[in-house]
Amino acid sequence: MANVTLEGVRKNFGATEVIRGVDLTIEDGEFVVFVGPSGCGKSTLLRLIAGLEDLTGGDVLIGDRNVSGEAPADRGIAMVFQSYALYPHMTVRQNMGFGLKLAKTDKAEVDRRVNAAAEVLTITDLLDRKPKQLSGGQRQRVAIGRAIVREPQVFLFDEPLSNLDAALRVRMRYEFARLHGELKTTMIYVTHDQVEAMTLADRIVVLSAGRIEQVGAPMDLYEHPDNLFVAGFIGSPRMNFLTAEVVEASAGGAMVRTAAGEALTVAVDAARAKPGDPVTLGVRPEHLTLTGGDNALTARADFVETLGHATYAYLAHDAAADGITCQLPGDVRPKAGEALTVHVPRAQAHLFDADGQAFQRLA
Amino acid sequence: MANVTLEGVRKNFGATEVIRGVDLTIEDGEFVVFVGPSGCGKSTLLRLIAGLEDLTGGDVLIGDRNVSGEAPADRGIAMVFQSYALYPHMTVRQNMGFGLKLAKTDKAEVDRRVNAAAEVLTITDLLDRKPKQLSGGQRQRVAIGRAIVREPQVFLFDEPLSNLDAALRVRMRYEFARLHGELKTTMIYVTHDQVEAMTLADRIVVLSAGRIEQVGAPMDLYEHPDNLFVAGFIGSPRMNFLTAEVVEASAGGAMVRTAAGEALTVAVDAARAKPGDPVTLGVRPEHLTLTGGDNALTARADFVETLGHATYAYLAHDAAADGITCQLPGDVRPKAGEALTVHVPRAQAHLFDADGQAFQRLA
Amino acid sequence: GPNDGVTRLTLWAMGNEGAATPALLEEFHRLNPDVRVSVQALPWTAAHEKLLTAYAGDSLPDVSQVGNTWIAEMTAIGAATPVPADADDIVAGGFESVMETNRVGGRMMGAPWYVDTRLVFYRTDLLARAGYDAVPQDWAGWKRAMHAVKRTAGDGNYAILMPVNEFEQLLTFGLQTGEPLLRDNDSRGNFSSPAFVSALAFYKSLFDEGLAPTMSATQISNVWDEFSRGFFSFYFSGPWSVGDFRRRLSDAMQANWATVGVPGPDGPGASAPGGSSLIVFDSSPRKDAAWRLVRYLSQVDTQARFNALTGNLPAKVEAWAAAGIRSDDKLAPFEGQLERAVPVPKAPEWERVVTEMQVVAERMVRGEYTPETAGAEIDRRADRLLEKRRWMLDQGRAA
Amino acid sequence: MSAARTERAAWGFVSPALAAVGLFLVIPVFGALLLSLTDFDIYALADIRNMRFVGLDNYVNLLGNPLFWTAMRNTAWFAVLGVPATIVASLLAAVLLNSKMVKWRPIWRVAFFAPYVTTLVATAVVWRYLLHTRYGVINWVLDGFGIPPVDWLGQPETAIPAILIFAVWKLFGYSMLIFLAVLQTVPEELYEAARIDGAGPVKQFRHVTLPAIAPTVLLVSIISVATFFQLFAEPYVMTQGGPAQSTVTVLYFMYEEGFKWWNLGSASAVAFILFLCIFAITLVQLWVSRRLGSET
Amino acid sequence: MKHALPKVLLNIAVALIGLIVLFPLAWMVSVSFMSAGEAATFPPPLLPAQPTLEHYRDLFANQGMGRYLWNSVALAGLATGLCLLVTVPAGYAFAKLSFTGRDRLFQMLVGAWVIPAQIGTLPLFLMLKQVGLVNTYAGALVPWLTSIFGLFLVRQYALSIPDEMLEAARVDGASERQIFTRVVLPTLQPILVTLALFVFVGSWNDFLWPLIILTDQSNYTLPVALATLSREHVQDIEMMMAGSVITVLPVLILFLALQRYYIRGMLAGSVKG
Ligand SMILES: Nc1ncnc2c1ncn2[C@@H]1O[C@H](COP(=O)(O)OP(=O)(O)OP(=O)(O)O)[C@@H](O)[C@H]1O
Ligand SMILES: Nc1ncnc2c1ncn2[C@@H]1O[C@H](COP(=O)(O)OP(=O)(O)OP(=O)(O)O)[C@@H](O)[C@H]1O
Ligand SMILES: [Mg+2]
Ligand SMILES: [Mg+2]
């Protein structure tokens, strides 16, 4: 167990800068999740920590030891890959013990550790099978087992669940949480699945184009995104954005006028804004309601989906290029074509300046 | 436009019975969706209607004409395939006109119909491209266009959206709804996507192992599933099931005791049940609440997922083999390990007898 | 093992000889326990290229049987060694025309092993049926006889078999004219001489007039069957066929065939002195033992036994009597034919020239050339092949 | 550091292969180029002083050598007749075997392919007898149809077709496999769409099958041309180039020039011309496959 | 039911082609058991009147067939071993390891692939003569060391090995050599079988090169020996068929046993025949 520190980490592939200077400290025992759009550099960053790629600049410290020049096997890390990367010709036992065998660990000790890990993961009766004879979830467990036997100081996971079907993913998500609870080792986890990030992380690191956009606890990011990118990235369905203009602004709130002419108030500290500034108003689909009268938008429902447990209404609105999505209770069932009055709760709305930076919410 | 009637339709592949006697009447102009687990025979049933497979037994009537022995081209149907099945060497225009050309339709008429269909689908400027030069969504439109120009009495769709990405799928779903509104032709649509079924269908046909389980309007199936299969199949997350025993039963309601000992009342017509009968209590995750006191279960939260817009709690409970899933508002955030008291709304609970048949709900 | 004091020799032998020689060597091994000879058999059709390939690849055997027309070539490339001065007895007592083929630059380069030449095999019965009791000895008469045979032979049958991929027939006709086939110290072709053109014309006429089938040897599945079926009545071949025919033809057929010298333009004609010689290769580190082997194989009594085994005609005249050949009516005609033999040119390129000659002749037979244009074409090809020889002669590097 | 480590290992892995290719392929090819500019022959083999640099004389002589042109013409005939024959045979076999109605398809597939793996020399020997004028099975079958016996390998007009019958028998299984592989990529749904459009079996072949395999037909024809350009053992075993040199191919010619007569200079020139021919064909092949690749 | 007629016709057509394709091989086997001269009659007999093994006996006892068979087996076996030894590591490295100049080198190999092997035969012969390898097994094996096709085949297959598996091994502390021998080789096993089969069959059937390089009869491989024999024994049909059977049968059996692997390689190599 150890903390992990990245200092000015940079990585170029040829001429393309992929990681553009990342500073980050991960505490001992923390569960940190990297998220970000595809190609933003999540995997690369993880592989730099593992030592599978050479750093272009900066340093990686594990347990306060600078490991920048060391081989992956010497860094005290263990990695679980998206495709599990099990050796197909070895049994589960051999797969798990391979690294120890290469390190010439005593045979009895290898057995002890493999058995212990198998027990933790409840795969003891699979030890003599080959990977082909395992289901996806079982393979995933073996891959984790292979990591556990190394008794690493840091676990690295690169989208470990993305090859599983939805149902299994939910179960394995739970396994990860349990495992972290049990081992209490530092874990770094890459995913593009929001639910995984939100449910597993102590802290989420949002990356975009090789830079960190925001680091924080899941609900922090959901409730207080620093900027438009994070606001749009975290939460599903996506936050609705409306172009607007400041009418009045103060530390106690702001009134804005949308491009469609509606005036709305937002509970943010807008001290640095002044009337006439172009801003973006953000509000999540689940916070919009059809009741609540004031602070409302009117829009025509293009299309309504009734799913039983919820109803989604897709509204056309002049201020929202992508339209507005409302998540309504399952028993509220407006018709397509109907004009709706949608209430925007003051306390749950977000406001972003022209650079995309958020105004601090008061709630 | 025509109605479609299936009478005792059966189909064997070699020794395996795949369709085991299906009777169904689809009204003229209706949009009917076939759903069911993989391998239940949805595609086969559709292909029997199309004439791509020979019937083993029963009859298919289209527009009151028995078409059982006719070639696909003579049945007045048009089919859109999952993989679009566009002729790769023909332009869009040729693809769409091919069937008419084979039928020796007058050239001017072919042009007229192709242009008209292209207009409806807004692909007029793609008419001279080859399929390779089109995006997935555009190809899908061409495939539909090819069906439209045949001016069929019935459209058949086999998972037409499953090759598209999620965002496009939402848009194309909307297109289908619009198209049906415009053409008002009978449409039969196979999918395994619940959302598609729920949003598109006038009526949903739920199939299981070659038999019809239930036919009904989407909300009907959601609110009044006939049996355990339909109850479990429709709705997401899945309905929670608890094993229980009847304590009191009447036409006005039932009281049951779960395997964990809790007594709960359910608003169903349980006149045919008697105390001591084993039953299954069903309740959807979105109907469970932490408030509302009585008619409640207590259970420990194994695992809680806070997603912002909603919180999912997974509870361990002795009566529910698969556990109980609760969908809670986003701002309700119980901790894992906490014992929760979960209210089961009487009016929204379901009760099934030992054979899996539902008791009629009163609500 | 290799160090047991035994000298191991490799001998390459072609065709029949390859099969028969091991028996001949038992006696040699008894007399020379310190030498052990292993025999490798090569097919005749591949022998020449195999020898050159082996030379190029430094993998020649110690001793090899070679066609005696190849000796000049083997000498020119420095592969052969002359018969040692103190071993003249090996080669003494042979037919002069054959000895001449083994002589290059005045030195004997090989020891004649057996001799052959081609003459005519024929069906006495069919000839008799056609009204002849002997083969006319000039071309014109012979051709008339062939026409007579062809007329009586029945549909689909012919008078003579001359496979179009074999050069020996045409070569024989060419040699019979007396005009040398190459000129200018064997550095240019002489095939358009009127004499050779007349030979070409005669050769071609046998095909044109339907007397010979336009077939190559690969298409005749076996000669003796066809011969006894009367597919053809005249056959051009050497002594080896005598053995074959005796062995393979039915008893009833034995009385119906005979051999006779080749008819010439006007009277009994020449043919090429053929046969094989044994040469010891310069690359052999065991030349002494090798010459011992050659001497053994050249002895009169060995040659007589060799004749008994293979039917090959001994190179030494003395052995003819010993083997009783003179009393054999099928073989006796060979002696006269050998005495009339005329050596072929000794340019190393001869083998190739004569191959080209046959290529052109085959096309002539198939109608692509007239005898005159064919002669010119052969000359053209021969001159190109001999270009290097002319250069070598200029440089004084060739004899 | 990890990059340096893999770099070192990689060179260890590739160097034996690269060395072999350099030593036994690249150097000989350049050697052949040099050799083709000399009159290296059996005399030069005996004494290198007997070798002269002759510039392009070998090439010039070849162009004036009727046998060379015969060989080129024969080779061209082999290609011109053999390629369509191979394609028709293999396409027919592939379409038949692609039909679900045919029983034991995997077995037939292996059976049709079997001649391809057999030893060419051995099967050539077999076919020489099958083609025999008087006792050959083929003439016997023809006899059954009242056709008089054909002197297959004995006449210049029939020798090439006869060898081609054998060559097609031996080679068609390979192209058939390629066609089969492509046919199997044609989605079943395309045929179903065509049925709904009202197309019968012929129209389905015309509008679905044929367009799908058209690029492959081109590819197979290019491969076959290259194969037919390298015929050697067939004439070597069956006819030795005859009758009347009607089956001397370029490679056979090179072999005779080089390894029968040991005119290595001239033979190298033949080899180079052969190379240029095949190279041109391969360029066309690459160009075609790139064209096809960029369209998808 | 309604597809009955086309179905019958199709099956007949396929069977007919099958007959044509397999007849020569069946005839070869049948004739090899006929007594001498039996096949040279009209109409040609299809089955031996009195099956005999005399030709096989003759071939082994008098014609040295045993020696040729051994040469073929030994050469094909050695060729296979050497080819794998050289091409497999290289194919893997080109697929999975990055090193300077890799792509350029690979392009050059693609270029070299275009060169028909026949071009180099003449100088190669002279080179081998210089080092005394003419008429040796070693000389006969040389072309199999340069199997660019094998390298491509291995590379193509190795490309499908997930990088992650190699990285897992690196994390596990394996050296590059250990990765190759303990992780990659077992994974490559199917393609190794394919390649081995390919090289074995190819070298068994090879004709031109052994014809040139093996001058000594005792070194002949079966095809070379058979070609030689067939010139000498044109008339002995039955014996030649027996020789053909001996030559063809081993590869045919090998192919039939492992046809799945062979066909895969064939398709992978379809860019060049
Ligand atoms: N070996 C490489 N050579 C060149 N570019 C690379 C290499 N590996 C990654 N990249 C590039 O670096 C960028 C970041 O890649 P990375 O795999 O880290 O993204 P990611 O965030 O993991 O994306 P995903 O969610 O799709 O896995 C991408 O643009 C990718 O194309
Ligand atoms: N041609 C066939 N031969 C034999 N069995 C078949 C054939 N086509 C389908 N089946 C079998 O029939 C059953 C039903 O297949 P069908 O394709 O209709 O299922 P489906 O409901 O469309 O499934 P999915 O959702 O996976 O598409 C399956 O068990 C399938 O294996
Ligand atoms: Mg990634
Ligand atoms: Mg389906």
JSON list of C-alpha atoms in Angstrom, two decimals, chain C residues 136-195:
[
{"chain": "C", "resi": 136, "resn": "PRO", "atom": "CA", "xyz": [17.89, -52.35, -100.50]},
{"chain": "C", "resi": 137, "resn": "GLN", "atom": "CA", "xyz": [21.13, -50.61, -99.60]},
{"chain": "C", "resi": 138, "resn": "ASP", "atom": "CA", "xyz": [20.59, -47.22, -101.18]},
{"chain": "C", "resi": 139, "resn": "TRP", "atom": "CA", "xyz": [18.16, -44.48, -100.16]},
{"chain": "C", "resi": 140, "resn": "ALA", "atom": "CA", "xyz": [16.00, -44.68, -103.23]},
{"chain": "C", "resi": 141, "resn": "GLY", "atom": "CA", "xyz": [15.59, -48.41, -103.10]},
{"chain": "C", "resi": 142, "resn": "TRP", "atom": "CA", "xyz": [15.06, -48.36, -99.39]},
{"chain": "C", "resi": 143, "resn": "LYS", "atom": "CA", "xyz": [12.30, -45.81, -99.69]},
{"chain": "C", "resi": 144, "resn": "ARG", "atom": "CA", "xyz": [10.59, -47.88, -102.34]},
{"chain": "C", "resi": 145, "resn": "ALA", "atom": "CA", "xyz": [10.72, -50.83, -100.00]},
{"chain": "C", "resi": 146, "resn": "MET", "atom": "CA", "xyz": [9.20, -48.70, -97.28]},
{"chain": "C", "resi": 147, "resn": "HIS", "atom": "CA", "xyz": [6.34, -47.66, -99.53]},
{"chain": "C", "resi": 148, "resn": "ALA", "atom": "CA", "xyz": [5.69, -51.28, -100.28]},
{"chain": "C", "resi": 149, "resn": "VAL", "atom": "CA", "xyz": [5.65, -52.09, -96.60]},
{"chain": "C", "resi": 150, "resn": "LYS", "atom": "CA", "xyz": [3.39, -49.19, -95.79]},
{"chain": "C", "resi": 151, "resn": "ARG", "atom": "CA", "xyz": [0.93, -50.35, -98.40]},
{"chain": "C", "resi": 152, "resn": "THR", "atom": "CA", "xyz": [0.68, -53.81, -96.95]},
{"chain": "C", "resi": 153, "resn": "ALA", "atom": "CA", "xyz": [1.00, -52.90, -93.28]},
{"chain": "C", "resi": 154, "resn": "GLY", "atom": "CA", "xyz": [-2.62, -51.98, -92.71]},
{"chain": "C", "resi": 155, "resn": "ASP", "atom": "CA", "xyz": [-4.33, -48.83, -91.56]},
{"chain": "C", "resi": 156, "resn": "GLY", "atom": "CA", "xyz": [-2.68, -46.73, -88.91]},
{"chain": "C", "resi": 157, "resn": "ASN", "atom": "CA", "xyz": [0.64, -48.51, -89.30]},
{"chain": "C", "resi": 158, "resn": "TYR", "atom": "CA", "xyz": [3.85, -47.11, -90.69]},
{"chain": "C", "resi": 159, "resn": "ALA", "atom": "CA", "xyz": [7.03, -48.26, -92.34]},
{"chain": "C", "resi": 160, "resn": "ILE", "atom": "CA", "xyz": [9.67, -46.78, -90.08]},
{"chain": "C", "resi": 161, "resn": "LEU", "atom": "CA", "xyz": [9.87, -45.26, -86.63]},
{"chain": "C", "resi": 162, "resn": "MET", "atom": "CA", "xyz": [12.06, -42.18, -86.32]},
{"chain": "C", "resi": 163, "resn": "PRO", "atom": "CA", "xyz": [11.13, -40.36, -83.11]},
{"chain": "C", "resi": 164, "resn": "VAL", "atom": "CA", "xyz": [11.26, -36.67, -83.92]},
{"chain": "C", "resi": 165, "resn": "ASN", "atom": "CA", "xyz": [13.06, -35.84, -80.69]},
{"chain": "C", "resi": 166, "resn": "GLU", "atom": "CA", "xyz": [16.01, -38.08, -81.52]},
{"chain": "C", "resi": 167, "resn": "PHE", "atom": "CA", "xyz": [18.80, -36.64, -83.60]},
{"chain": "C", "resi": 168, "resn": "GLU", "atom": "CA", "xyz": [20.61, -39.89, -84.43]},
{"chain": "C", "resi": 169, "resn": "GLN", "atom": "CA", "xyz": [18.66, -40.72, -87.59]},
{"chain": "C", "resi": 170, "resn": "LEU", "atom": "CA", "xyz": [19.21, -37.37, -89.22]},
{"chain": "C", "resi": 171, "resn": "LEU", "atom": "CA", "xyz": [22.80, -37.28, -88.03]},
{"chain": "C", "resi": 172, "resn": "THR", "atom": "CA", "xyz": [23.40, -40.64, -89.65]},
{"chain": "C", "resi": 173, "resn": "PHE", "atom": "CA", "xyz": [21.97, -39.44, -92.95]},
{"chain": "C", "resi": 174, "resn": "GLY", "atom": "CA", "xyz": [24.10, -36.32, -92.68]},
{"chain": "C", "resi": 175, "resn": "LEU", "atom": "CA", "xyz": [27.29, -38.22, -92.01]},
{"chain": "C", "resi": 176, "resn": "GLN", "atom": "CA", "xyz": [26.61, -40.49, -94.96]},
{"chain": "C", "resi": 177, "resn": "THR", "atom": "CA", "xyz": [27.05, -37.62, -97.40]},
{"chain": "C", "resi": 178, "resn": "GLY", "atom": "CA", "xyz": [30.74, -37.40, -96.57]},
{"chain": "C", "resi": 179, "resn": "GLU", "atom": "CA", "xyz": [30.62, -33.63, -96.14]},
{"chain": "C", "resi": 180, "resn": "PRO", "atom": "CA", "xyz": [31.89, -32.43, -92.71]},
{"chain": "C", "resi": 181, "resn": "LEU", "atom": "CA", "xyz": [29.11, -31.04, -90.52]},
{"chain": "C", "resi": 182, "resn": "LEU", "atom": "CA", "xyz": [31.20, -28.18, -89.12]},
{"chain": "C", "resi": 183, "resn": "ARG", "atom": "CA", "xyz": [33.89, -26.14, -90.85]},
{"chain": "C", "resi": 184, "resn": "ASP", "atom": "CA", "xyz": [36.65, -23.66, -90.01]},
{"chain": "C", "resi": 185, "resn": "ASN", "atom": "CA", "xyz": [38.25, -25.76, -87.33]},
{"chain": "C", "resi": 186, "resn": "ASP", "atom": "CA", "xyz": [34.82, -26.76, -86.10]},
{"chain": "C", "resi": 187, "resn": "SER", "atom": "CA", "xyz": [33.88, -23.20, -85.37]},
{"chain": "C", "resi": 188, "resn": "ARG", "atom": "CA", "xyz": [31.06, -22.75, -87.87]},
{"chain": "C", "resi": 189, "resn": "GLY", "atom": "CA", "xyz": [28.13, -24.84, -89.02]},
{"chain": "C", "resi": 190, "resn": "ASN", "atom": "CA", "xyz": [28.16, -26.48, -92.41]},
{"chain": "C", "resi": 191, "resn": "PHE", "atom": "CA", "xyz": [24.58, -27.58, -92.53]},
{"chain": "C", "resi": 192, "resn": "SER", "atom": "CA", "xyz": [23.52, -25.63, -95.56]},
{"chain": "C", "resi": 193, "resn": "SER", "atom": "CA", "xyz": [25.92, -27.53, -97.75]},
{"chain": "C", "resi": 194, "resn": "PRO", "atom": "CA", "xyz": [24.00, -29.17, -100.59]},
{"chain": "C", "resi": 195, "resn": "ALA", "atom": "CA", "xyz": [25.02, -32.55, -99.22]}
]
